[in-house]
Short mmCIF file of C-alpha atoms in Angstrom, two decimals:
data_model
loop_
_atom_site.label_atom_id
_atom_site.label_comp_id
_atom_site.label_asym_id
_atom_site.label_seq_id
_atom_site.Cartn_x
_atom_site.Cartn_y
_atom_site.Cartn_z
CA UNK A 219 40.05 -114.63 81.24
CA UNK A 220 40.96 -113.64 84.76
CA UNK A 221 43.15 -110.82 85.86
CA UNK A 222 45.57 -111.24 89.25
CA UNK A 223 45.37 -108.26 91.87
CA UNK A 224 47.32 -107.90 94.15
CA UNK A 225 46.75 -105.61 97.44
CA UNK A 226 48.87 -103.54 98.26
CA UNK A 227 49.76 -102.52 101.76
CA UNK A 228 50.83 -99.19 102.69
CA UNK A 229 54.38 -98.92 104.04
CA UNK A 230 54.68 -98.76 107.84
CA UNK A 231 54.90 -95.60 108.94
CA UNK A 232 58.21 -94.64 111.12
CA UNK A 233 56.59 -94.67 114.93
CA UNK A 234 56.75 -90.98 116.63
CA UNK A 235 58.22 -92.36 119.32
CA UNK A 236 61.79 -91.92 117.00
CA UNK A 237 60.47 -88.16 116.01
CA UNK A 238 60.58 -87.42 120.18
CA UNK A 239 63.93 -89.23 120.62
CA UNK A 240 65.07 -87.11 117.85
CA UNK A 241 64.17 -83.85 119.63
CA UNK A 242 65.06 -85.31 122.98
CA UNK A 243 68.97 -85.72 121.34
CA UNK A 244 69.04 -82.20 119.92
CA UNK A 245 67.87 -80.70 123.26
CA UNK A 246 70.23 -82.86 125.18
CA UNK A 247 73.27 -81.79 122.40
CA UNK A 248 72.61 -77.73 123.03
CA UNK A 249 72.70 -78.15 126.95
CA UNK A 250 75.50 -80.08 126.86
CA UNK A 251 77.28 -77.17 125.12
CA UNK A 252 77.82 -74.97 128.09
CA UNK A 253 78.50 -78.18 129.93
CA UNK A 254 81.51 -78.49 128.25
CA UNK A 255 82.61 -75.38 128.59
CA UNK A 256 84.37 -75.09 132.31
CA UNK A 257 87.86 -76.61 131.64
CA UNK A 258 88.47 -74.68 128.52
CA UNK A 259 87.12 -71.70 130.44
CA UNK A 260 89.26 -71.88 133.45
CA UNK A 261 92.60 -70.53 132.44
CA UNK A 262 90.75 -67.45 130.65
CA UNK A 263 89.19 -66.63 133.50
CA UNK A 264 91.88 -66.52 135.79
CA UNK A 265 94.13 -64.83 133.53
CA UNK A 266 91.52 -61.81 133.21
CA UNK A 267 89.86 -61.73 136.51
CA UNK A 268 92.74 -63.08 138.79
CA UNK A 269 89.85 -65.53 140.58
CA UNK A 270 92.03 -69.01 141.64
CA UNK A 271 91.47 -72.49 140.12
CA UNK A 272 89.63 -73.05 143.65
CA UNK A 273 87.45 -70.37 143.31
CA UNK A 274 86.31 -71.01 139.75
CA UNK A 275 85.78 -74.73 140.73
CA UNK A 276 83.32 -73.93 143.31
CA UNK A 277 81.45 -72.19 140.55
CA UNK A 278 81.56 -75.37 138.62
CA UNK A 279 80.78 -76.90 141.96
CA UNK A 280 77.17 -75.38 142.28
CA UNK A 281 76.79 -75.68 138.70
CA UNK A 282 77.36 -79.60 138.87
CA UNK A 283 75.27 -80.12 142.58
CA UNK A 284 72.27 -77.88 141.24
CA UNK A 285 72.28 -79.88 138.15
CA UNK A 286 72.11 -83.09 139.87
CA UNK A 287 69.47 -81.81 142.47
CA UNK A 288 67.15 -80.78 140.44
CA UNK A 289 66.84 -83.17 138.29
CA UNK A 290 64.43 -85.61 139.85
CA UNK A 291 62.22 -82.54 140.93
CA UNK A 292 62.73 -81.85 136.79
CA UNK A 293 61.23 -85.60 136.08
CA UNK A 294 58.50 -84.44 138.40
CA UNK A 295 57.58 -81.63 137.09
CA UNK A 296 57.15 -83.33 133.16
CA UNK A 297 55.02 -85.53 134.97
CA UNK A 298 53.05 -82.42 136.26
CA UNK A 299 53.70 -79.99 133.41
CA UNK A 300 54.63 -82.16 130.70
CA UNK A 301 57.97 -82.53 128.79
CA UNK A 302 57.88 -79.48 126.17
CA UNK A 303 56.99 -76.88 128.37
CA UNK A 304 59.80 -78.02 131.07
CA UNK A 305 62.68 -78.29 128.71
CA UNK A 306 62.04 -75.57 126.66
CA UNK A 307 61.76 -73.39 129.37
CA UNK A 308 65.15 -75.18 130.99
CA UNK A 309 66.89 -73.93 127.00
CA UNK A 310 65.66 -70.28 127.91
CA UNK A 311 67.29 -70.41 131.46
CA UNK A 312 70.74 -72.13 130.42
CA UNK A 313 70.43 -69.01 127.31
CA UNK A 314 70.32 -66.83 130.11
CA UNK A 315 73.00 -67.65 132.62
CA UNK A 316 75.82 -68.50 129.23
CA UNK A 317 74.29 -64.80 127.99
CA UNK A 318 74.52 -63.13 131.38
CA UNK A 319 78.05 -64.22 132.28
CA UNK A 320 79.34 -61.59 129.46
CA UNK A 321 78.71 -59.06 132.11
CA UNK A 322 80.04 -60.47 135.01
CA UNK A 323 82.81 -58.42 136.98
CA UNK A 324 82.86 -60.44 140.28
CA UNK A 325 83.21 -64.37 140.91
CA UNK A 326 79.61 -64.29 142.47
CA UNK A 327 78.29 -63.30 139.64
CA UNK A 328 80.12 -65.88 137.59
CA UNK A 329 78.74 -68.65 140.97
CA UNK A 330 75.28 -66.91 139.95
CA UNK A 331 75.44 -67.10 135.64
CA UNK A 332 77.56 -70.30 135.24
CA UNK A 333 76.67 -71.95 138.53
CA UNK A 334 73.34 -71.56 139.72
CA UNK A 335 71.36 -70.66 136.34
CA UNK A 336 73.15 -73.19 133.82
CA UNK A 337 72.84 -75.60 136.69
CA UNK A 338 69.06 -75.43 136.71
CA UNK A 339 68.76 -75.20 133.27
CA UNK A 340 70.87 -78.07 132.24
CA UNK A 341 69.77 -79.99 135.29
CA UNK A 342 66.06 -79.91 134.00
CA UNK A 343 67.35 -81.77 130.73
CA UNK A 344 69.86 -83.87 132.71
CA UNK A 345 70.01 -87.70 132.70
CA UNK A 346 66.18 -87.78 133.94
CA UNK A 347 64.93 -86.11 130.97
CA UNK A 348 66.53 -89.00 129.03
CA UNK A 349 64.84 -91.74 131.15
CA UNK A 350 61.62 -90.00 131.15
CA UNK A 351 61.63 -89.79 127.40
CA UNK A 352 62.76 -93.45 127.28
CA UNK A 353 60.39 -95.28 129.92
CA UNK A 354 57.16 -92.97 128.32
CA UNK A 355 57.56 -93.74 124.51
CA UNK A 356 59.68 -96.80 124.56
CA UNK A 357 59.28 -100.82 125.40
CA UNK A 358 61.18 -101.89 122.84
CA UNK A 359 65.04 -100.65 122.27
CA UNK A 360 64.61 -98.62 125.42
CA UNK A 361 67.77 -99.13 126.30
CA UNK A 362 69.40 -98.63 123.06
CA UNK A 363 67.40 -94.93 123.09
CA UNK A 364 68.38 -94.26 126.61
CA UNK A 365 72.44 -95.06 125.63
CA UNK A 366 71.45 -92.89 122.35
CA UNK A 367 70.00 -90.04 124.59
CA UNK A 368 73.34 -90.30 126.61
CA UNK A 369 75.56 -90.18 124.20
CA UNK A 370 73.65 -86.49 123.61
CA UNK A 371 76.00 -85.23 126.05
CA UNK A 372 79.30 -86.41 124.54
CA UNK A 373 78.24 -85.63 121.13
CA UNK A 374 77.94 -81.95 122.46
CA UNK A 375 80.90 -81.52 124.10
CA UNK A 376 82.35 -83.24 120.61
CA UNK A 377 81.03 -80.44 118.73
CA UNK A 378 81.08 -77.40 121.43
CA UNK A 379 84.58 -78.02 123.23
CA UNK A 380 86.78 -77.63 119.99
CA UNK A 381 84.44 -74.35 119.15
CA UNK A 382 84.79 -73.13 122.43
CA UNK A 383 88.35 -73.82 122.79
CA UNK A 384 88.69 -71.71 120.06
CA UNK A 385 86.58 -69.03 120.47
CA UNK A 386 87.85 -68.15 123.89
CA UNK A 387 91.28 -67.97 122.13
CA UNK A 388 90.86 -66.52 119.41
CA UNK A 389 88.14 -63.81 120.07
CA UNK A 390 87.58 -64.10 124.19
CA UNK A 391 85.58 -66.53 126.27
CA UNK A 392 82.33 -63.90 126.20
CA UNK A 393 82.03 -64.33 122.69
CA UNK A 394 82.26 -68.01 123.16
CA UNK A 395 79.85 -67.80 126.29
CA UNK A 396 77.18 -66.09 123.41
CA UNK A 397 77.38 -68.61 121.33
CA UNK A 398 76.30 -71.31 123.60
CA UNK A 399 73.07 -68.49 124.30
CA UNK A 400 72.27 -68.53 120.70
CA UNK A 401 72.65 -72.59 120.05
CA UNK A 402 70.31 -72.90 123.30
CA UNK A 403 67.71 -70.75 122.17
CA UNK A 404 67.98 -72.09 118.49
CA UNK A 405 66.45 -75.69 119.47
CA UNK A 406 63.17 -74.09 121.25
CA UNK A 407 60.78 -74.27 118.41
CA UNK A 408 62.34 -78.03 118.26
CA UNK A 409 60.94 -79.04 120.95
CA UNK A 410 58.39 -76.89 120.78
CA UNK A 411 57.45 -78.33 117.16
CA UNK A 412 58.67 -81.91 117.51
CA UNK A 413 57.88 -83.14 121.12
CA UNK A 414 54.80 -84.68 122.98
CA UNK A 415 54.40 -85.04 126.65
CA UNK A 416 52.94 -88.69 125.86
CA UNK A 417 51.68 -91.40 123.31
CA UNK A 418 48.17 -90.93 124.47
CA UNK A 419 48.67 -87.08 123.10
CA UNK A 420 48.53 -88.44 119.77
CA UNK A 421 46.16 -91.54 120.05
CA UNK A 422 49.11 -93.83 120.20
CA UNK A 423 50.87 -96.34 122.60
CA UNK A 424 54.86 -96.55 123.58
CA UNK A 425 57.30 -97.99 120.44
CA UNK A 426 56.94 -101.45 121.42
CA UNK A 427 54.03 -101.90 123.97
CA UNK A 428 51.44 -104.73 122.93
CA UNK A 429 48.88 -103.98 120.80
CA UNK A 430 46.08 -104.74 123.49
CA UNK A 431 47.67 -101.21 125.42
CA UNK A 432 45.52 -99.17 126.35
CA UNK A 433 45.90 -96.24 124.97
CA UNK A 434 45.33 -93.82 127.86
CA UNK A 435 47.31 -90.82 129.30
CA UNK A 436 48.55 -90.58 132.97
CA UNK A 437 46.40 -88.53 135.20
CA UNK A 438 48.46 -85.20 136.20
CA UNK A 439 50.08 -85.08 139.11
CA UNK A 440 50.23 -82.34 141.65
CA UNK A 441 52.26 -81.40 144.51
CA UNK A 442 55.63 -81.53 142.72
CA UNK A 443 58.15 -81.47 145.35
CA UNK A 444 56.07 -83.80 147.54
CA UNK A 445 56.15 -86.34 144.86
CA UNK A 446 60.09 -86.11 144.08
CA UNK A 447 60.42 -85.95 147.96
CA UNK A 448 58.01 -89.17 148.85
CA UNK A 449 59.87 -91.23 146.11
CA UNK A 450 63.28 -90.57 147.54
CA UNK A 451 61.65 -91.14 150.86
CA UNK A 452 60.59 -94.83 149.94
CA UNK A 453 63.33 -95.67 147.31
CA UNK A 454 66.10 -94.84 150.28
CA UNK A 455 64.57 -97.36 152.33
CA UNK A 456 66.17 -99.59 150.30
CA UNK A 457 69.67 -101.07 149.92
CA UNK A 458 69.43 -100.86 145.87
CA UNK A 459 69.36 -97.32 145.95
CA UNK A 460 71.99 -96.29 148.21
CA UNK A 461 74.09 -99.05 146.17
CA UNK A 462 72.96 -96.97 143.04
CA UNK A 463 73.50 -93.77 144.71
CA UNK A 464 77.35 -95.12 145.93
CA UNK A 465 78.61 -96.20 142.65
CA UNK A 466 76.90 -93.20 140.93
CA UNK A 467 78.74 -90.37 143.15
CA UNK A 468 81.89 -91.75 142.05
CA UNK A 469 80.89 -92.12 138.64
CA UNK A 470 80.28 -88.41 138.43
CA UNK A 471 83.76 -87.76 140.72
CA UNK A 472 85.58 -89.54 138.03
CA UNK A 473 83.97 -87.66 134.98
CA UNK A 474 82.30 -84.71 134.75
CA UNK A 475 84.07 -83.67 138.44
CA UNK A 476 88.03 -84.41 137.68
CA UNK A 477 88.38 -85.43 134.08
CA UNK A 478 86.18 -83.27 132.21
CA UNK A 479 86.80 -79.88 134.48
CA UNK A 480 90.78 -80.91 135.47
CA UNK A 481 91.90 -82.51 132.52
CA UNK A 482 92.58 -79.70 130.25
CA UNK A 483 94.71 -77.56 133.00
CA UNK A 484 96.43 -80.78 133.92
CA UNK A 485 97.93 -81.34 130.93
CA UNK A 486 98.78 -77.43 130.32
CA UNK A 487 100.72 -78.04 133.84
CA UNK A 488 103.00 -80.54 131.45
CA UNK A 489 103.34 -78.06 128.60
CA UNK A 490 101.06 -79.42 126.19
CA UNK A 491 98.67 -76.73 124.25
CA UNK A 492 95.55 -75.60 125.67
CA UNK A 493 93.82 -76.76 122.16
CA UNK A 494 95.32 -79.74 121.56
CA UNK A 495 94.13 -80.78 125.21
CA UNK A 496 90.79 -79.32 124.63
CA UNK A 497 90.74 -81.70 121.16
CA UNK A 498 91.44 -84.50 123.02
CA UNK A 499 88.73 -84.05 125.54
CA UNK A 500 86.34 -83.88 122.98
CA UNK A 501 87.99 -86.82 121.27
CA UNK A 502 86.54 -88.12 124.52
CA UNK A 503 83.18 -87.78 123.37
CA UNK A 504 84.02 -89.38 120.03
CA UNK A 505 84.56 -92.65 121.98
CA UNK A 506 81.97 -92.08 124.18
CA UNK A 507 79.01 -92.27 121.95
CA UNK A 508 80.06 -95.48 120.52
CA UNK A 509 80.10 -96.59 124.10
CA UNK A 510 77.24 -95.51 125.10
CA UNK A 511 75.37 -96.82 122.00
CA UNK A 512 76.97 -99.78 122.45
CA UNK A 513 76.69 -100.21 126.45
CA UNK A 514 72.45 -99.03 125.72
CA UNK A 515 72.50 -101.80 123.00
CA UNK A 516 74.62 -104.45 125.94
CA UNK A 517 72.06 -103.43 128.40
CA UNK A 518 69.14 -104.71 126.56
CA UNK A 519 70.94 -108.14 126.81
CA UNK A 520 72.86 -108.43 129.43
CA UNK A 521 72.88 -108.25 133.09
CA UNK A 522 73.27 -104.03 134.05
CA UNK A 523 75.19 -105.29 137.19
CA UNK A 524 77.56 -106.73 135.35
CA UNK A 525 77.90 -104.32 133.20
CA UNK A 526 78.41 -101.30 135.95
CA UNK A 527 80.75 -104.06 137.40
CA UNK A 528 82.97 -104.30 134.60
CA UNK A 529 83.09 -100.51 133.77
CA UNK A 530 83.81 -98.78 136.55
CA UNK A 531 86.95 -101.45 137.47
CA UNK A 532 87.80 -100.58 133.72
CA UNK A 533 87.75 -96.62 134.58
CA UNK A 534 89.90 -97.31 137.90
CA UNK A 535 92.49 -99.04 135.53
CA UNK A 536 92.57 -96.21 132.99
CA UNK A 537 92.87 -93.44 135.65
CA UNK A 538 95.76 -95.06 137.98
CA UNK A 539 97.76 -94.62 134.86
CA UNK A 540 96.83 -91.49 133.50
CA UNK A 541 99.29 -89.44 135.52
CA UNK A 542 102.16 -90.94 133.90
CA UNK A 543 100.69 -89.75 129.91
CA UNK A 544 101.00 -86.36 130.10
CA UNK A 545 103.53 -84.56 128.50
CA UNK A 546 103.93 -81.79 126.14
CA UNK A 547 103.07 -83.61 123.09
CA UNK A 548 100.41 -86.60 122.53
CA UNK A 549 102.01 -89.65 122.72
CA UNK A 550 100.70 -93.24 121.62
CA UNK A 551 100.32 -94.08 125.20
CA UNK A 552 97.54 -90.93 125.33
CA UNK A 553 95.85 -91.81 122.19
CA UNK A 554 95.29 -95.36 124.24
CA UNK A 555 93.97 -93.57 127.09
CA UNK A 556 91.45 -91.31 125.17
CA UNK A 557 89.91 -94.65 123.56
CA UNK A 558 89.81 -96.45 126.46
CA UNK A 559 88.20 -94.38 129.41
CA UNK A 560 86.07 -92.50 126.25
CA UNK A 561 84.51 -95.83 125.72
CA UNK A 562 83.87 -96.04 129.30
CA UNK A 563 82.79 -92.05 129.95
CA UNK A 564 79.32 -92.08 129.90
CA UNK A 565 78.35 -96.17 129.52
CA UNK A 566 77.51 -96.84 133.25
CA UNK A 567 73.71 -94.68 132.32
CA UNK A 568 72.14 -97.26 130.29
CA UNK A 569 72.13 -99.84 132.95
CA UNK A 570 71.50 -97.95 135.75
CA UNK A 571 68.59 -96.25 134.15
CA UNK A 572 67.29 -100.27 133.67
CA UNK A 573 68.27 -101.06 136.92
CA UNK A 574 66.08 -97.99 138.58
CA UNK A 575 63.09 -98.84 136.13
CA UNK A 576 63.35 -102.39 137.08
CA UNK A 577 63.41 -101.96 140.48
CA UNK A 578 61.00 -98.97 140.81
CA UNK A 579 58.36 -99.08 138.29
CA UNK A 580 56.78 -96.27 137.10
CA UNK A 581 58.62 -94.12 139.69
CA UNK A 582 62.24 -95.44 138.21
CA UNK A 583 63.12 -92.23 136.54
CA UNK A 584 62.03 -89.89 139.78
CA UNK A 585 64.28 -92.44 141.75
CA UNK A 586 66.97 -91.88 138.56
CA UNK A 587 66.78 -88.42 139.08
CA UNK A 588 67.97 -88.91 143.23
CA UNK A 589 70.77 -91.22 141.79
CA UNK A 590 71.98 -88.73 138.90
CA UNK A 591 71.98 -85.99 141.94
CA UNK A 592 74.34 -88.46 143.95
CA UNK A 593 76.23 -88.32 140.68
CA UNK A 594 76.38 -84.80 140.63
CA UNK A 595 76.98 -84.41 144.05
CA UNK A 596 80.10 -86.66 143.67
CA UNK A 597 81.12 -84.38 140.87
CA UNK A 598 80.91 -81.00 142.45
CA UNK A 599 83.22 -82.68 145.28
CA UNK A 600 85.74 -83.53 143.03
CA UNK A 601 85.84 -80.43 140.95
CA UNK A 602 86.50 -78.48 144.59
CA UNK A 603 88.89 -80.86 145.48
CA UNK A 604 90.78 -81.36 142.28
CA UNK A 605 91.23 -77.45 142.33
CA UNK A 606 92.57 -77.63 146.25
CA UNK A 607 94.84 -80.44 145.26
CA UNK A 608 96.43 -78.57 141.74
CA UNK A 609 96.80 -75.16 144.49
CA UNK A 610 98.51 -77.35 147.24
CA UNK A 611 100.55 -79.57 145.60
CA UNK A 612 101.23 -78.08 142.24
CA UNK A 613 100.30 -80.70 140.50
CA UNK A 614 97.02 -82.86 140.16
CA UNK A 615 98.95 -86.51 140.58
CA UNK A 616 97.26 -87.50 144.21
CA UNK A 617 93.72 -86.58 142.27
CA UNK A 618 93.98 -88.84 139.69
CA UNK A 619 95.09 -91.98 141.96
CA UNK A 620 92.29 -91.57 144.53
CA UNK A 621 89.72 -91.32 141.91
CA UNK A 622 91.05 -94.59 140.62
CA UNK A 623 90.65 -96.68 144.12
CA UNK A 624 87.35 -94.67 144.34
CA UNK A 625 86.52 -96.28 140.82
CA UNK A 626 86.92 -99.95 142.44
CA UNK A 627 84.57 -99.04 145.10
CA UNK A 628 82.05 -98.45 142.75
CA UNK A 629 82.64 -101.47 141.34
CA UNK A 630 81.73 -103.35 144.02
CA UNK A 631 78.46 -101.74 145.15
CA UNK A 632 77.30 -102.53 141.50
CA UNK A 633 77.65 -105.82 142.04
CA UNK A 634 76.23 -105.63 145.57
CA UNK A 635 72.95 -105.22 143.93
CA UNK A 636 70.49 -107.85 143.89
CA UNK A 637 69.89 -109.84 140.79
CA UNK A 638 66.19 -110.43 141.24
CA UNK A 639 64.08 -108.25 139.15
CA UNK A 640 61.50 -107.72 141.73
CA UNK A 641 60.24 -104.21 142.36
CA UNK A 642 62.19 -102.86 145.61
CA UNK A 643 59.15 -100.57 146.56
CA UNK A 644 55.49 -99.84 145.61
CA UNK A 645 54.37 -96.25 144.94
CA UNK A 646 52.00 -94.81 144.65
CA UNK A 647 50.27 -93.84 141.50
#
């Protein structure tokens, strides 16, 4: 008589790789919470401090070019310092600036809190964090994770902007400004917990890689700013990055500089509730992480050129005809808008995160860092000049229109950009 055994094989265990991600998307989700917070912030503030739309933009202005800036010498550092340490000291920095502008009684103060200390803070777990966290633990899906990482953002302002819409209404924009504090410190023993700097850290390889990889972590680097510095140097030698950089400044003008700062008091200019335009804003960010998702998900398939192409001639569309939605109520014309340019908020990251790792190597998400800034830098422009326009004119109509033709111009650098995957540059390593 024989007996049958059979073996049994021990389910696969889920790779950490998805544990970091995990973290990464929390971390990204509390810093985006202040993020969301200037257009629902604006009208409070001038109502209690008298400080103009103009002056309060330029305060979002520093905010959005310090968190662009520092964001590739933020990739540098993790490759110095590691990824824990940097972003969980970035959530103790954003805690402070949202905790210290309770106190503020002059607009340099609020420049100080909201602009220059949320703007390093976020800026260290800005769009680079994302691509480091991406490129380090992931081969496979990586852009499905970096489009997941992304949509971190608009899934924060999804669950902050409603909250701190209502806050500021209901019991005053400090008590809304402390809540952000809390929620930022609440996720440091997350990442503290959660998050390694690499795969090696834990005698593993990247979700993905071959299993001949060597398992073996990256020397540290020194000299921080001299690395973020050289790989600008040698990435702008090149006509892929300035193409990058190009359609990446408008991106951020047409987002996080006009939309998500303008669009709130814009539509208050037409009569329609400060909270009902705040919930469609973050209806926004409903959109956008199906979007994102979706675009991360496109980008591991299709051409990223193509995709940037197709987007940001999409976006021009949308925003040549937002001026004529607005109106005191929300119409089926604005429930058409939100879907549209939500879908399209945030989905141009995915492929130009492949685009810098495919033309830079191991140095793409340093040079993604110099292309977010470009981003930023676009934004903070915008914001200012949104702010001038809405104090000139009254209205924000001639905003909205030049952001659109701006839109096609991005368009076409996207496309500008050479189709051969060849690496643009060698760094060093």
């Amino acid at each position: 008589m024989t007996v049958e055994t059979r073996e049994t094989r021990p389910a696969p265990r889920l790779h950490r790789a998805w544990f970091i991600a995990g973290a990464a998307f929390v971390a990204l989700l509390a810093a985006a919470g202040f993020r969301a917070a200037p257009g629902v912030l604006i009208d409070p503030l001038h109502e209690e401090f008298g400080w103009s739309r103009a002056t309060i933009g330029a305060a979002v202005s520093v905010n959005l070019v310090l968190y662009g800036l520092f964001s590739p010498f933020a990739a540098a550092l993790m490759e110095r310092f590691g990824i824990r340490r940097v972003v969980a000291t970035a959530l103790f920095v954003v805690a402070l600036g949202a905790g210290g502008t309770v106190f503020m009684t002059a607009s340099w103060q609020l420049v100080l809190c909201w602009g220059v200390l949320v703007g390093v803070g976020t800026g260290s777990m800005a769009m680079s964090f994302a691509a480091t966290v991406a490129a380090r633990w992931f081969v496979r899906s990586r852009g499905a994770v970096t489009g997941v990482l992304t949509a971190a953002g608009a899934t924060g302002q999804l669950i902050f902007l409603p909250l701190i819409s209502n806050l500021a209404i209901s019991d005053g924009w400090r008590t809304a400004s402390l809540v952000i504090a809390i929620a930022s410190l609440a996720v440091v023993p997350v990442v503290l917990i959660v998050i390694r700097d690499h795969p090696a850290d834990i005698g593993t390889t990247a979700y993905g890689a071959p299993p001949e990889a060597e398992i073996a972590r990256p020397a540290a680097r020194t000299g921080t700013a001299r690395r973020a510095l050289g790989v600008l140097g040698k990435a702008a030698r090149t006509r892929t990055f300035w193409l990058l950089a190009v359609g990446f400044a408008i991106c951020g003008a047409t987002t996080n500089g006009l939309v998500s700062t303008h669009f709130v008091p814009a539509a208050h200019d037409h009569g329609m509730p400060q909270t009902t335009a705040a919930g469609l804003l973050a209806l926004v960010g409903v959109f956008d992480v199906i979007g994102t998702v979706a675009s991360g998900w496109l980008t591991d398939r299709v051409d990223p050129r193509v995709l940037l192409g197709v987007y940001y001639a999409l976006r021009g569309v949308s925003l040549a005809l937002l001026p004529q939605l607005f109106s005191d109520s929300v119409q089926p014309s604005m429930w058409a808008f939100i879907l549209f340019y939500g879908l399209d908020w945030v989905a141009t990251v995915p492929p130009t995160v492949a685009l810098c790792v495919r033309k830079f190597g191991d140095a793409g998400p340093i040079v993604f860092g110099w292309v977010f800034a470009s981003h930023q830098l676009g934004a903070a422009f915008a914001a200012s000049a949104a702010g001038a326009v809405r104090d000139h004119f009254g209205d924000y109509a001639i905003a909205w229109y030049v952001a659109a033709g701006l839109a096609v111009i991005a368009s076409a650098a996207s496309l500008a950009v050479t189709r051969s995957g060849r690496r643009e540059v060698a760094f060093a390593t």
